[in-house]
Short mmCIF file of N, CA and C in Angstrom, two decimals:
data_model
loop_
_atom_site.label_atom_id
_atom_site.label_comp_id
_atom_site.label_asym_id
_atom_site.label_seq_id
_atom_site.Cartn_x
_atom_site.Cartn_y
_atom_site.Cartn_z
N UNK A 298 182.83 -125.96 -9.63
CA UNK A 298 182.32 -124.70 -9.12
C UNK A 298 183.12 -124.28 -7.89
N UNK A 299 183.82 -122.93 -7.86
CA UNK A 299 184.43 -122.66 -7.17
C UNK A 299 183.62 -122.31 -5.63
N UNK A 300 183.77 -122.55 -4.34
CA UNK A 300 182.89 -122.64 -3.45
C UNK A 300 182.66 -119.88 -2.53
N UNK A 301 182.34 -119.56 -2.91
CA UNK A 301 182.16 -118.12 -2.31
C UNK A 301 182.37 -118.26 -1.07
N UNK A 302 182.75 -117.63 -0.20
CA UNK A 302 182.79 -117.24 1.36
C UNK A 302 182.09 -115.90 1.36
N UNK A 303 180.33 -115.71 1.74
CA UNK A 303 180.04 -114.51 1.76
C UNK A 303 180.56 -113.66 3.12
N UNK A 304 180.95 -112.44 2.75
CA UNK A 304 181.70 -111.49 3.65
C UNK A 304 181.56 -110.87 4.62
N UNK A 305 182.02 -111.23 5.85
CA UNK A 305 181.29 -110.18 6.94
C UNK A 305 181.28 -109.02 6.78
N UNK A 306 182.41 -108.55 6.33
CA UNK A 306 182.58 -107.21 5.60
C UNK A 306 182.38 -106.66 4.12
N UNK A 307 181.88 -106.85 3.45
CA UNK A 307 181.87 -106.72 2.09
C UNK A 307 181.89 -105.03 1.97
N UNK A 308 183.05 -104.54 0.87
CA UNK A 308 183.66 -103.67 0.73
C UNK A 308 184.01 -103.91 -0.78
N UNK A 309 182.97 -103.20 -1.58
CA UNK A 309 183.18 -103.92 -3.13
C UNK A 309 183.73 -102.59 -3.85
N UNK A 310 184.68 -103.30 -4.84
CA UNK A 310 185.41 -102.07 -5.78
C UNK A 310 185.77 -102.40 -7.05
N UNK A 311 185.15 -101.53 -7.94
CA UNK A 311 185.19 -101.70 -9.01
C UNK A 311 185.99 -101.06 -10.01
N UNK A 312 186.93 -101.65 -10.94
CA UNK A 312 188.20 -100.42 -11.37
C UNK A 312 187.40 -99.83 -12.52
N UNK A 313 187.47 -98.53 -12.63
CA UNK A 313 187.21 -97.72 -13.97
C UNK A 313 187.84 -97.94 -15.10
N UNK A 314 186.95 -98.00 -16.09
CA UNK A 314 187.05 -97.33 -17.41
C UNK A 314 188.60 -97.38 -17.87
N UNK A 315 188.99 -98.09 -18.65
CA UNK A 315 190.49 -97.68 -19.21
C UNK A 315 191.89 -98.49 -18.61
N UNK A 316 192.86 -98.82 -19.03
CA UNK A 316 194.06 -99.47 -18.92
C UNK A 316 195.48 -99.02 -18.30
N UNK A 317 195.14 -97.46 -18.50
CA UNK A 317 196.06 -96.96 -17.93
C UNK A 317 196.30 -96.82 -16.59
N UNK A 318 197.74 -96.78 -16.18
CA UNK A 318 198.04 -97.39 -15.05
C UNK A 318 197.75 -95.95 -13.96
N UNK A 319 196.49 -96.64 -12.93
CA UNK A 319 196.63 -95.73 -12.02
C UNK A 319 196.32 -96.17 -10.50
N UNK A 320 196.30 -95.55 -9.66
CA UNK A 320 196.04 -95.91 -8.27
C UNK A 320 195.09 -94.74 -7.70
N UNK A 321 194.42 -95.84 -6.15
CA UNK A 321 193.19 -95.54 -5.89
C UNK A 321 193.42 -95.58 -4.66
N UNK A 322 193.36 -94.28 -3.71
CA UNK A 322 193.48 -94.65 -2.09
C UNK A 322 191.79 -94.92 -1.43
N UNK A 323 191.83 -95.88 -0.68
CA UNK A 323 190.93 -96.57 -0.10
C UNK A 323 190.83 -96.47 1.10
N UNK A 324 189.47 -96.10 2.45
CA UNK A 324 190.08 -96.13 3.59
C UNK A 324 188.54 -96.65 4.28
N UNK A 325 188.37 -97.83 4.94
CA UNK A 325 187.10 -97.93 5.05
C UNK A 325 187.09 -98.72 6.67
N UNK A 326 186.34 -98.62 7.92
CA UNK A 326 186.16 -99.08 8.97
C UNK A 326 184.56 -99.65 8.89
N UNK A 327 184.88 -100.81 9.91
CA UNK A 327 184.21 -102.42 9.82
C UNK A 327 182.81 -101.38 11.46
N UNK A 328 181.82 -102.09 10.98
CA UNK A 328 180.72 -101.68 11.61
C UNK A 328 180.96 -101.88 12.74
N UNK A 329 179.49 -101.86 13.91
CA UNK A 329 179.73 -103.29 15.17
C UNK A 329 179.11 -104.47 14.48
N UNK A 330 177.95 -104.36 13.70
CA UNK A 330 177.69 -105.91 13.40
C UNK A 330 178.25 -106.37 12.59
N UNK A 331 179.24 -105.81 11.59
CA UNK A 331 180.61 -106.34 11.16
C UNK A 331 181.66 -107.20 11.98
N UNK A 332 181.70 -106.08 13.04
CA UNK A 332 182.87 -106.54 13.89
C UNK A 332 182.20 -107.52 14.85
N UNK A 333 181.25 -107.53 14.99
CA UNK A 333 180.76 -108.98 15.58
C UNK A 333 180.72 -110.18 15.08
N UNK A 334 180.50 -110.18 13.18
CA UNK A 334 180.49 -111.24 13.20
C UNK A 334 182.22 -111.91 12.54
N UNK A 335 182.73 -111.04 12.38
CA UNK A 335 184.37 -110.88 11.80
C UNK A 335 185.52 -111.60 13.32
N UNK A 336 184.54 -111.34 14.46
CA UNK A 336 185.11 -111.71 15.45
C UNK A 336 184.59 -113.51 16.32
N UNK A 337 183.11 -113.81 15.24
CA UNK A 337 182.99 -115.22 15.08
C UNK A 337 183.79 -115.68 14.65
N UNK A 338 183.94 -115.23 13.20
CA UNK A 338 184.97 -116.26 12.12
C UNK A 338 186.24 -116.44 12.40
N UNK A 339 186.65 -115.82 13.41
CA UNK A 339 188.22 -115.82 13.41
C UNK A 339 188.46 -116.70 14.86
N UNK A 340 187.12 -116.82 15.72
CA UNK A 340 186.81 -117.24 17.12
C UNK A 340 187.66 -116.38 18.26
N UNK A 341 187.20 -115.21 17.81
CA UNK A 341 187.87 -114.01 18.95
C UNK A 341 186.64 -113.99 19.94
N UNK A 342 186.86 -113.19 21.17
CA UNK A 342 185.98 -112.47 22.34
C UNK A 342 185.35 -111.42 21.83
N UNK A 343 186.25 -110.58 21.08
CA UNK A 343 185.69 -109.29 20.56
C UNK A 343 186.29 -108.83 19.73
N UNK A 344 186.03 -108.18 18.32
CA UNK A 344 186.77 -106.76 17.86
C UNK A 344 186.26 -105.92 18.35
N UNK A 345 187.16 -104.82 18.85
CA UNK A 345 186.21 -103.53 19.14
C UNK A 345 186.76 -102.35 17.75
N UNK A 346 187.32 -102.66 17.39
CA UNK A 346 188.10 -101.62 16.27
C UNK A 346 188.41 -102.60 14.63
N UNK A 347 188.10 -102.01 13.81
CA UNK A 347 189.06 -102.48 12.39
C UNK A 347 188.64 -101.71 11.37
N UNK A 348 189.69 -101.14 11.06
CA UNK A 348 190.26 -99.55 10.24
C UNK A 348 190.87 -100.52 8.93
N UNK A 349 190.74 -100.14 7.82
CA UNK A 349 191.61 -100.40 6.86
C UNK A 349 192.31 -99.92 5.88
N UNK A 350 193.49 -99.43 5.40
CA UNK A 350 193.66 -97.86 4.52
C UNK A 350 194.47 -99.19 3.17
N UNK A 351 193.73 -99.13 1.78
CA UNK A 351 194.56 -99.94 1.33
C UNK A 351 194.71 -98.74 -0.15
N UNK A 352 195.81 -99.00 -1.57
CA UNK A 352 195.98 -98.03 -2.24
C UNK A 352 196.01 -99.36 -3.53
N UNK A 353 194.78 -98.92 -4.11
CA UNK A 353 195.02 -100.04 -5.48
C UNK A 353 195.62 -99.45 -6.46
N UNK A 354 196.02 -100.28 -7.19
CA UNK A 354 197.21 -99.47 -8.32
C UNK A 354 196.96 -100.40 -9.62
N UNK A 355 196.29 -100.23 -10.73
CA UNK A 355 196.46 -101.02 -11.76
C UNK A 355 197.69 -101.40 -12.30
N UNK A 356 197.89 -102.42 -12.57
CA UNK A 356 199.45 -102.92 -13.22
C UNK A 356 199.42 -103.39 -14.42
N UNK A 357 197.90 -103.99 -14.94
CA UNK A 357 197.83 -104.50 -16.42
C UNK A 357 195.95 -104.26 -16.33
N UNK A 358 195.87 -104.48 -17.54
CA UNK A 358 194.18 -104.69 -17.73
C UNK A 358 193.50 -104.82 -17.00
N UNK A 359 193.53 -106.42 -16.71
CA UNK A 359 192.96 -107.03 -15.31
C UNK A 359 193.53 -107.42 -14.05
N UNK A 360 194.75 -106.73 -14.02
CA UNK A 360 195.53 -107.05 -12.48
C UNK A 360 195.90 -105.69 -11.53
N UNK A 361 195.82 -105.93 -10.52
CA UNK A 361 195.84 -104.77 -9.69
C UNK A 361 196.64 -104.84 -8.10
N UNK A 362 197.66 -104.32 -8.08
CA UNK A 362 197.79 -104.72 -6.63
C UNK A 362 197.76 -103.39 -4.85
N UNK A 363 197.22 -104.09 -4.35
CA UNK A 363 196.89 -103.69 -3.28
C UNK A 363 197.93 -103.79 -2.11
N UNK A 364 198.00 -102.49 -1.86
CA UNK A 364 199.08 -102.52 -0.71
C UNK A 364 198.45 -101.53 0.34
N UNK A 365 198.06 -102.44 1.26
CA UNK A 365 196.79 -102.20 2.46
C UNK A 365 197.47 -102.03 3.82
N UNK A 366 196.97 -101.68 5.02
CA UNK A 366 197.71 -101.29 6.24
C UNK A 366 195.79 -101.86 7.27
N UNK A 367 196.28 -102.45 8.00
CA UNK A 367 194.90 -102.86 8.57
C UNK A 367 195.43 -102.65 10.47
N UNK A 368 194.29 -102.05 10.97
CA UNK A 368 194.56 -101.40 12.38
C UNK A 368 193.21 -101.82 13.03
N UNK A 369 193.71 -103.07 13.95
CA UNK A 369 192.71 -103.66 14.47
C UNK A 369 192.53 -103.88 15.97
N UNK A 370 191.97 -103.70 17.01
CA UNK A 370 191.80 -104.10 18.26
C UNK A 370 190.59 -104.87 18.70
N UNK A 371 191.98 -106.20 19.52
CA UNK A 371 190.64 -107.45 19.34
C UNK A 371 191.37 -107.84 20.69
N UNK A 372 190.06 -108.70 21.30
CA UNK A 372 190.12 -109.17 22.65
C UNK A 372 189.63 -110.62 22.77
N UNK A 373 190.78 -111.52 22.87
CA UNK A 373 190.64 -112.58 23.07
C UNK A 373 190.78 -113.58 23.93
N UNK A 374 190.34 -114.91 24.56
CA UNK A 374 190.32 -115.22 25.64
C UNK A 374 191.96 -116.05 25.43
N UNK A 375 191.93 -116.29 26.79
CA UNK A 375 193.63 -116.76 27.28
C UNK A 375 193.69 -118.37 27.40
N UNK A 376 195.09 -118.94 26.90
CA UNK A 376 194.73 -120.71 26.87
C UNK A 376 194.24 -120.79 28.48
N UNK A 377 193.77 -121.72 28.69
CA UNK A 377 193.57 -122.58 30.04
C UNK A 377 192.84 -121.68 31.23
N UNK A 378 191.98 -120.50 31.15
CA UNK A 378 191.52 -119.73 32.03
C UNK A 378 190.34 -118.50 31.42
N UNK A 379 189.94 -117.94 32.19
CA UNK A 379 189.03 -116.60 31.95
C UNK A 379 189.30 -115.46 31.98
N UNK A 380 190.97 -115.31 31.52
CA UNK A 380 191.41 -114.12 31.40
C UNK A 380 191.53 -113.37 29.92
N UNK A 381 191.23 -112.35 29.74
CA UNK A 381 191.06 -111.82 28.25
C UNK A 381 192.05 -111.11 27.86
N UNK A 382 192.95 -111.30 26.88
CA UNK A 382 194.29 -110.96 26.43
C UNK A 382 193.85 -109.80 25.03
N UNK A 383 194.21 -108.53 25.57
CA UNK A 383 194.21 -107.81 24.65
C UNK A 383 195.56 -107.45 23.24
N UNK A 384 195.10 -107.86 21.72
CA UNK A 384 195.65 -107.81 20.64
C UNK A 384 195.82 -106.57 20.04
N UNK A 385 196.44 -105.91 20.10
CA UNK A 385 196.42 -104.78 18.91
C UNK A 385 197.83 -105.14 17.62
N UNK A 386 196.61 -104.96 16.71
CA UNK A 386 197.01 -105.05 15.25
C UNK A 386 197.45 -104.15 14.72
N UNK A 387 198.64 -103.63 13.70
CA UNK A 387 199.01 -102.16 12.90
C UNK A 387 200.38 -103.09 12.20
N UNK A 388 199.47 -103.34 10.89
CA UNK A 388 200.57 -103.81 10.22
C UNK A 388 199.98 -103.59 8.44
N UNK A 389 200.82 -104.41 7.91
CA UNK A 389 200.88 -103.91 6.44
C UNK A 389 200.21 -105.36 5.46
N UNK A 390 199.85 -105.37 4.37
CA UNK A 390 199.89 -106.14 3.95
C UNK A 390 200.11 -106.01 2.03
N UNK A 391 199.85 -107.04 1.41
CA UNK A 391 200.25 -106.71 -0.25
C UNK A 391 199.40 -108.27 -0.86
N UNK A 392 198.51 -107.31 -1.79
CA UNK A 392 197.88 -108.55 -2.83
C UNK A 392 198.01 -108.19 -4.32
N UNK A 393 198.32 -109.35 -4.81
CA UNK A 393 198.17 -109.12 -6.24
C UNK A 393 197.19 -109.93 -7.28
N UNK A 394 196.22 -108.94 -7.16
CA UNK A 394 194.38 -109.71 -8.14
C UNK A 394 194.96 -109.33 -9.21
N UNK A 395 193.88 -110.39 -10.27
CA UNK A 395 193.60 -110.68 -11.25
C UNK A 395 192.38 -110.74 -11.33
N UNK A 396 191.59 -109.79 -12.16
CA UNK A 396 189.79 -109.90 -12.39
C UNK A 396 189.55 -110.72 -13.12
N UNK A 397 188.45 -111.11 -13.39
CA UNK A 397 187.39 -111.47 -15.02
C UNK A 397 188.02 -112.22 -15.40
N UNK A 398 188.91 -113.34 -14.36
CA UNK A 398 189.30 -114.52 -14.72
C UNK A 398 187.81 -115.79 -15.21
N UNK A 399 188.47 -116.31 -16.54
CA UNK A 399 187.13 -117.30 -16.98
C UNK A 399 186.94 -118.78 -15.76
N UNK A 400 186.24 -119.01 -15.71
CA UNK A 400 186.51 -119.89 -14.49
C UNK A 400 186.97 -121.31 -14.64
N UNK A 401 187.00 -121.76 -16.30
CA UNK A 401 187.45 -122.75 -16.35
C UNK A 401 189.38 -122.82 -16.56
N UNK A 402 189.88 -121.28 -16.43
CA UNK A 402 190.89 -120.96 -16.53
C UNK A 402 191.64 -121.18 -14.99
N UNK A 403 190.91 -121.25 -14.11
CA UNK A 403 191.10 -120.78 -12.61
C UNK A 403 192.36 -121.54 -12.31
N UNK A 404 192.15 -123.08 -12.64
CA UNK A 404 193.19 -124.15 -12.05
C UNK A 404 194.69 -123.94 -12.39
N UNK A 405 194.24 -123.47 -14.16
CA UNK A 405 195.67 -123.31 -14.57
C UNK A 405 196.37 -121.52 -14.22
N UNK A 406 195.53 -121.01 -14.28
CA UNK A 406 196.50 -119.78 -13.27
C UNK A 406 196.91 -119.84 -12.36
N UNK A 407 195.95 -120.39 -11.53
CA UNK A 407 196.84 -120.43 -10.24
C UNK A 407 198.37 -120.94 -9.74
N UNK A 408 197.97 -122.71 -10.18
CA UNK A 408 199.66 -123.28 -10.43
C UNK A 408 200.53 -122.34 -11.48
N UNK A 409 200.35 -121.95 -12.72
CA UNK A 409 200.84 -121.18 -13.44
C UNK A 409 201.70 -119.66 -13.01
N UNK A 410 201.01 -119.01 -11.89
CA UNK A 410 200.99 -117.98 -11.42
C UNK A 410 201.30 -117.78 -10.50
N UNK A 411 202.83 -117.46 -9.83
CA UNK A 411 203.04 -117.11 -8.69
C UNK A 411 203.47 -115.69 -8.26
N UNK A 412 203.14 -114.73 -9.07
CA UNK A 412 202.92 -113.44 -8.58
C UNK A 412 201.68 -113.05 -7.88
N UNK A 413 200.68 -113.62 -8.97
CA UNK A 413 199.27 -113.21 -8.24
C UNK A 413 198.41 -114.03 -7.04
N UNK A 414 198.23 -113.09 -5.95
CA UNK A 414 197.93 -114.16 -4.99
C UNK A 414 196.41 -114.38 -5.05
N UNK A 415 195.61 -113.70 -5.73
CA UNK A 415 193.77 -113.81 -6.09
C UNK A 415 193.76 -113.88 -7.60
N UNK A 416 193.15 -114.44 -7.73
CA UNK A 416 191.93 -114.83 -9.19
C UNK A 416 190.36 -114.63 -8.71
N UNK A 417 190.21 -113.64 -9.11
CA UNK A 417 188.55 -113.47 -9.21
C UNK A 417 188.00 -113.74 -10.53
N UNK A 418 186.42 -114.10 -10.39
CA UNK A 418 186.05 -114.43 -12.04
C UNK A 418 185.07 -113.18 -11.72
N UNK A 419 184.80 -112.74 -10.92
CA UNK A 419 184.05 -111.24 -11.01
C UNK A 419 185.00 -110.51 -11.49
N UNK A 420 184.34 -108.83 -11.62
CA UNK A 420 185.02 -107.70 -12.44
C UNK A 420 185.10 -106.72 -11.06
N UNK A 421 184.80 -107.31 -9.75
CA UNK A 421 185.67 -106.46 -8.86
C UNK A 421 186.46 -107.17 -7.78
N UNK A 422 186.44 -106.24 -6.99
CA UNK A 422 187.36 -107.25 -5.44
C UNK A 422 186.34 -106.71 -4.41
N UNK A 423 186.20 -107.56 -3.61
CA UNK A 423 185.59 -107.65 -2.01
C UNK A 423 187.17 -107.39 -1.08
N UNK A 424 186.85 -106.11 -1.30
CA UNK A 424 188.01 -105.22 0.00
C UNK A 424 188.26 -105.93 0.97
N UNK A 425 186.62 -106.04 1.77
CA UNK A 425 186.29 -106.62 3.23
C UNK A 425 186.81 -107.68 3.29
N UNK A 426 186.73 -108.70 2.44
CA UNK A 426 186.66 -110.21 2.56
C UNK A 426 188.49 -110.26 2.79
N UNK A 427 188.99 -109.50 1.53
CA UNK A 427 190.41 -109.38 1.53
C UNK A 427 191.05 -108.90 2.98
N UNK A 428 190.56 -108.52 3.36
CA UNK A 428 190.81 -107.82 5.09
C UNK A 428 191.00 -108.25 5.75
N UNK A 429 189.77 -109.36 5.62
CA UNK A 429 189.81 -110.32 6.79
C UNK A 429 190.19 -111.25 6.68
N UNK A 430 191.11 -111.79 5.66
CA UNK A 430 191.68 -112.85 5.13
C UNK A 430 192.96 -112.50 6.24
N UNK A 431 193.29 -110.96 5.67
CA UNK A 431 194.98 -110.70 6.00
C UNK A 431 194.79 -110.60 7.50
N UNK A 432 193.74 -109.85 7.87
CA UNK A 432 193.65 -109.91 9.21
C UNK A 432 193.82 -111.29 10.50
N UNK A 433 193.58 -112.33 9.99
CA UNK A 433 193.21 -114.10 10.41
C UNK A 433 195.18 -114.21 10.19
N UNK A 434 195.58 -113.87 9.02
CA UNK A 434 197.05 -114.24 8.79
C UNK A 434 197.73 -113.51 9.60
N UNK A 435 197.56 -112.22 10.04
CA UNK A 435 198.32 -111.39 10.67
C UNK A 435 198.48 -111.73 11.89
N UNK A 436 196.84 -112.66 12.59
CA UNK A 436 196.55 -112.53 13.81
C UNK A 436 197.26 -113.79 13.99
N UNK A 437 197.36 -115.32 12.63
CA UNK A 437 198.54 -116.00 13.17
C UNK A 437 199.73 -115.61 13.28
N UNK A 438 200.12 -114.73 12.62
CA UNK A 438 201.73 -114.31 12.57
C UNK A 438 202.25 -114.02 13.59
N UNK A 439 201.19 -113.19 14.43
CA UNK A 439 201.31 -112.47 15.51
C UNK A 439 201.41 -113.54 17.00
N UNK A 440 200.03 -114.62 16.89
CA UNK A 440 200.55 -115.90 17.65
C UNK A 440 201.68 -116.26 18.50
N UNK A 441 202.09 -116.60 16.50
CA UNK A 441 203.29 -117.38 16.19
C UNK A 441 204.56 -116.77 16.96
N UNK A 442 204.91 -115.30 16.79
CA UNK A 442 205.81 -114.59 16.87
C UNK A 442 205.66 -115.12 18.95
N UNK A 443 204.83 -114.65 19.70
CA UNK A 443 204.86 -114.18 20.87
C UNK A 443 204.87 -115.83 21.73
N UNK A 444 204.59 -116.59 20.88
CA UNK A 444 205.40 -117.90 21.91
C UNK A 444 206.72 -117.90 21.78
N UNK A 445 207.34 -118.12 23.15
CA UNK A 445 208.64 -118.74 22.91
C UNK A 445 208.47 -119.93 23.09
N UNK A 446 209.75 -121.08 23.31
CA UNK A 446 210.08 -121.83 23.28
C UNK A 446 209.60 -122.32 24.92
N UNK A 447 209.73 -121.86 26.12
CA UNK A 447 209.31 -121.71 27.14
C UNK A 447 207.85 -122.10 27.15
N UNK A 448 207.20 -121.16 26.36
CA UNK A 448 205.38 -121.05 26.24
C UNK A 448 204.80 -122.33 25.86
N UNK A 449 205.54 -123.07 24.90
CA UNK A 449 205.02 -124.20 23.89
C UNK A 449 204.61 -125.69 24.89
N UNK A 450 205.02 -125.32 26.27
CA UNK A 450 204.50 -126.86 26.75
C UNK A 450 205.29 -128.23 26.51
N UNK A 451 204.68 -128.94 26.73
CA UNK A 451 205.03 -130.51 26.37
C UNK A 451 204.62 -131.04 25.30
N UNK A 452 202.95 -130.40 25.70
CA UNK A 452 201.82 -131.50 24.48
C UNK A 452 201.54 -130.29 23.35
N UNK A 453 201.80 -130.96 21.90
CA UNK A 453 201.06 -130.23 20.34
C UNK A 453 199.97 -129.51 21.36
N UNK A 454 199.00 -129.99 21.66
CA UNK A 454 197.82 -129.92 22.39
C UNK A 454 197.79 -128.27 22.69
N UNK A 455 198.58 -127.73 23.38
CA UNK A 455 198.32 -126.54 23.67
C UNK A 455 198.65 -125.32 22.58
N UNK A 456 199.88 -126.19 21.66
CA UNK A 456 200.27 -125.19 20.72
C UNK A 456 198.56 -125.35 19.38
N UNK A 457 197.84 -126.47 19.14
CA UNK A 457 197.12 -126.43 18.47
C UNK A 457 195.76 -125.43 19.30
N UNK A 458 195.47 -125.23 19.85
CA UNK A 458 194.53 -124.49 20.81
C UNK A 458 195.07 -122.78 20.64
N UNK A 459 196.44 -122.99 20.97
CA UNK A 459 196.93 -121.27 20.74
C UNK A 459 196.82 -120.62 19.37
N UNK A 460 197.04 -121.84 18.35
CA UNK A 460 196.96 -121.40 16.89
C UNK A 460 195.13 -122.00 16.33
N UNK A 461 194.58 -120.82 16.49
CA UNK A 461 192.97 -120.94 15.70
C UNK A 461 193.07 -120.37 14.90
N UNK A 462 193.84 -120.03 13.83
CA UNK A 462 193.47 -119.45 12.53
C UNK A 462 193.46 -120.35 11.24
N UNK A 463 193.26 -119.81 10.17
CA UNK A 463 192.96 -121.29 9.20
C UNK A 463 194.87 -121.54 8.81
N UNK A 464 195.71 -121.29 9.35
CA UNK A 464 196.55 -121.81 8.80
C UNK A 464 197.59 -123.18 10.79
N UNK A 465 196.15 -123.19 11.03
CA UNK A 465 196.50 -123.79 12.71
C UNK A 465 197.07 -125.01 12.70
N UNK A 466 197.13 -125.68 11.98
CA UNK A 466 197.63 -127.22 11.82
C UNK A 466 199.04 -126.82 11.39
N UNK A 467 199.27 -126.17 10.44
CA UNK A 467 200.59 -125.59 9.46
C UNK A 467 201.40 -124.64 10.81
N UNK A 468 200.72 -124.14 12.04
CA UNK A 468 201.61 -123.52 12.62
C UNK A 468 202.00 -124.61 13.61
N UNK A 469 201.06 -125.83 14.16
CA UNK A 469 201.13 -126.11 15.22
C UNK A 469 202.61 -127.13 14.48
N UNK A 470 202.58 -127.68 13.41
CA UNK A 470 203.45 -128.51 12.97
C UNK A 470 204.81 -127.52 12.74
N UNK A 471 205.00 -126.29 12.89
CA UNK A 471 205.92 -125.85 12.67
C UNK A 471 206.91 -125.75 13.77
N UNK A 472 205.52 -125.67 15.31
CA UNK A 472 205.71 -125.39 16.27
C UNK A 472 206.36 -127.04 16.97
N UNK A 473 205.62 -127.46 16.72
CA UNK A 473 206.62 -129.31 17.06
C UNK A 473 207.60 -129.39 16.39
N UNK A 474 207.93 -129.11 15.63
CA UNK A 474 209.52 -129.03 14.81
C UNK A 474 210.33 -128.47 15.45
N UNK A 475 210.50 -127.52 15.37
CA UNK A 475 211.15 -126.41 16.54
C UNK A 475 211.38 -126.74 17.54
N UNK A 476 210.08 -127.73 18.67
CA UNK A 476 210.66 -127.88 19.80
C UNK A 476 211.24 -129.53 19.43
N UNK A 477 211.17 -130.24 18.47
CA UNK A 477 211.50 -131.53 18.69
C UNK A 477 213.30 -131.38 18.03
N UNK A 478 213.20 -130.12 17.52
CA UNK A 478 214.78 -129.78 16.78
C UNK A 478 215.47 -128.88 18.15
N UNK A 479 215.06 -128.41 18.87
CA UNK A 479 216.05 -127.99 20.19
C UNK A 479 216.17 -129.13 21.38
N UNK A 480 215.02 -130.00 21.13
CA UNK A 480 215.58 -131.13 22.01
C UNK A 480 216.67 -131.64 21.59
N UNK A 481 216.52 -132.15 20.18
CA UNK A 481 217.48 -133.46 19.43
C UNK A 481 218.58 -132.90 19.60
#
């Protein structure tokens, strides 16, 4: 049984009627008690803003891809003090679902499948959830990008603390590489 993450945002869409290939502009902004609790999960201070404009486009039966733009302002606290570092987000992103996947099919699409980055066994997509997926990735990317080499310290320790998103272990190890490859 595949495990659900219910959505702080849930933003549900359902494709119409028919095979033929078309696209769907989408444009939807996150509540405050959205953005309150969107700003738990990610362990921010605050969102005060999150806009999302995404354009679905059928490509086959059950596949669809989404090419989304997410515009977010979030306020988060600073390593080692009580100062609050303001984030602004305006970037792009791209998914490629697959619906009304059977679920005992799930394992082998996935390894099978490296175009599509979702398998749903529902017959729609959770916009929101998708949002805030890209949003958590963006907000590591963004991290990632604004340390230098200078910033990173001595100890993992601070680079694991700077990277809280679910990909934080995968950055902090990228981030000890880097500095253990400009020492060597």
């Amino acid at each position: 049984m595949i495990k659900q993450i219910k959505s702080e945002m849930p933003f549900l869409w359902e494709p119409k009627e028919g095979s033929g290939k078309s696209a769907e502009d989408i444009v939807f902004r996150a509540n405050k008690k959205q953005r309150e609790l969107i700003a738990i999960r990610l362990g921010l201070r605050a969102l005060n803003d999150l806009k999302v404009k995404v354009t679905i486009t059928r490509q086959r039966d059950n596949i669809f891809q989404l090419d989304g733009h997410i515009s977010a302002e979030i306020y988060k606290s600073t390593l080692g003090n009580d100062n609050i570092e303001e984030v602004l987000v305006n970037d792009d992103f791209q998914e490629s679902v697959q619906l009304n996947v059977p679920e005992e099919k799930l394992g082998v699409l996935i390894n099978d499948n490296q175009l599509i980055t979702e398998f749903l066994t529902e017959g729609f997509i959770d916009l929101g959830e998708i949002a805030v997926q890209n949003l958590s990735l963006l907000l590591d990317h963004t991290y990632q990008n604004t340390l230098s080499d200078d910033n990173l310290g001595a100890t993992s320790e601070v680079t694991k603390i700077k990277y809280d998103g679910p990909f934080s272990e995968l950055a902090s190890l990228l981030a000890e590489k880097k500095r253990t490859k400009g020492n060597g």
